[in-house]
Amino acid sequence: MKTFDETIEQTLRQNSEWSGSADELWSKVSSQMQAEPEKRIWTRKPFLFGAATAATVFLAFMLHTMITSVPPDVPQVEEIAPFQTFRIMMLEEPEVYLPGEPVELVLSSYLMTETEPSQSPRLFIWRQGDEEEMLAGEVLLDEEKISGQSSLVITSPVDPGLYRLVVEGSFTAGEQRFTVFAEKTILVEGEISNENDEKN
Amino acid sequence: MEINEQELIRRAKKGHQDALEQIFRYHLDSAIRLAYLITRNWATAEDAVQEAFLQAFRSLDSFQDERPFKPWFTKIVVNKAKRTKDRLDRGHLPYDLEEPNPHRAFAPEEHALEREGVDALFQAINELDENHRLPLLLKYVSGLTEAQIAETLSIPVSRVKSRLYVARQRLKKHIAALEGGGSYEDI
């Protein structure tokens, strides 16, 4: 019985049989190579004109920037809403891990506002199902392990699948209360990892 | 066919036509298949491959001998084919992939069910979005490794792995839905 890999390969092969002539195509390629020998790019007039124009524009831009530029406003970490962070993270493709492999979550901490509710930091493990996400696990995190840290290392789930790992909550450092947030989407490979073996 | 690729490329760089022709014939099959599966049109696939060979041969001086030729050349084929496909899409020229492939031949003893399975799987592959379809083609048509696919598509290897995984899962799901079961689940 064929493996799925072999079936895919066979399917693509059977549906891409070329009936053209290699001789004809080679004669086109070789005749074009002889008829139109490629000039060195720097000897072409359009290239020289283009390069000179580009250099002039670049220099003018740099000069203008040096004269008129003001330091850009750098948003403080406190200003970045968790929702924005979430949207940015979701645009990225999942990183691939083996079951039980360490996964590093980058923590974003910022001073809590008065209106934010204080809650113990938790790790939420969301699993992507066919239609919707399901909460696969929830772990209460030790505040001391979060406080002042820039990352948190956890262990990837054992079951293969697509997961969204979210850290949310707050902790105290000194006399101030901070909100902490982290999110990462990962793909846990299982037995299918053998299929990913590279061809030699 | 056993060829000493590095030696061929060294000779091709010196302008030996026979070396260029050997490189052409050695890489033509997978290049034309790949270009066709990207452009979905034989005529434009031939144009794309012709342009790719021309560009590759003209740029041979910049190619490092010790590197494998295939990933470098495949990247050129992919770019040419994608550009041609974009032109096709903008020009609303007809695709011919959805028509039965006249060149596809099944052995007489091949079972009708297997043929249907191949058609269904091919349809499912064509329904994949390009981000997941292209790595699949590079793996199964061009025979590139995951690292080479990553280099060709300028994305990290982990992303290639995840795209291949997701693509295969979608194909399995599609086939299982058509067959009313999960014939590949245990593989």
Tab-separated table of N, CA, C and O in Angstrom, chain A residues 8 61 63 76-77 90 103 112 120 124 153 155 166 190 193:
chain	number	residue	atom	x	y	z
A	8	ILE	N	0.675	11.445	-3.112
A	8	ILE	CA	0.722	12.846	-3.562
A	8	ILE	C	1.699	12.968	-4.737
A	8	ILE	O	1.387	13.580	-5.763
A	61	PHE	N	17.077	62.879	-0.718
A	61	PHE	CA	16.220	62.425	0.383
A	61	PHE	C	16.986	62.440	1.700
A	61	PHE	O	16.491	62.911	2.728
A	63	LEU	N	19.596	64.211	2.489
A	63	LEU	CA	19.870	65.587	2.869
A	63	LEU	C	18.628	66.204	3.505
A	63	LEU	O	18.693	66.835	4.568
A	76	GLN	N	5.258	54.293	24.455
A	76	GLN	CA	5.672	53.579	25.653
A	76	GLN	C	4.986	52.227	25.699
A	76	GLN	O	3.927	52.033	25.114
A	77	VAL	N	5.639	51.299	26.370
A	77	VAL	CA	5.075	49.960	26.466
A	77	VAL	C	3.670	50.005	27.061
A	77	VAL	O	2.776	49.299	26.635
A	90	MET	N	-1.391	37.115	16.018
A	90	MET	CA	-2.189	36.156	15.278
A	90	MET	C	-1.860	36.149	13.778
A	90	MET	O	-2.199	35.225	13.078
A	103	VAL	N	8.902	25.620	25.225
A	103	VAL	CA	8.411	26.730	24.411
A	103	VAL	C	8.624	28.016	25.203
A	103	VAL	O	8.212	28.114	26.359
A	112	MET	N	-0.327	48.622	35.675
A	112	MET	CA	-1.783	48.487	35.605
A	112	MET	C	-2.460	49.843	35.761
A	112	MET	O	-1.988	50.701	36.493
A	120	SER	N	-4.678	36.749	39.307
A	120	SER	CA	-3.438	35.962	39.328
A	120	SER	C	-3.059	35.566	37.899
A	120	SER	O	-3.934	35.265	37.087
A	124	PHE	N	-3.239	30.037	29.642
A	124	PHE	CA	-4.393	29.416	28.982
A	124	PHE	C	-3.899	28.698	27.731
A	124	PHE	O	-3.177	29.282	26.913
A	153	VAL	N	9.287	29.966	30.180
A	153	VAL	CA	9.454	28.734	29.407
A	153	VAL	C	8.468	27.691	29.925
A	153	VAL	O	8.432	27.406	31.121
A	155	THR	N	6.247	23.843	28.747
A	155	THR	CA	6.417	22.625	27.948
A	155	THR	C	5.257	22.514	26.970
A	155	THR	O	4.108	22.738	27.341
A	166	VAL	N	-1.621	31.487	25.831
A	166	VAL	CA	-1.831	32.871	26.282
A	166	VAL	C	-1.520	32.972	27.774
A	166	VAL	O	-1.990	32.153	28.572
A	190	GLY	N	3.152	15.356	15.799
A	190	GLY	CA	3.093	14.061	16.473
A	190	GLY	C	3.771	13.024	15.617
A	190	GLY	O	4.858	13.232	15.112
A	193	SER	N	5.520	13.550	12.219
A	193	SER	CA	6.833	14.159	12.040
A	193	SER	C	7.709	13.312	11.127
A	193	SER	O	8.600	13.819	10.477
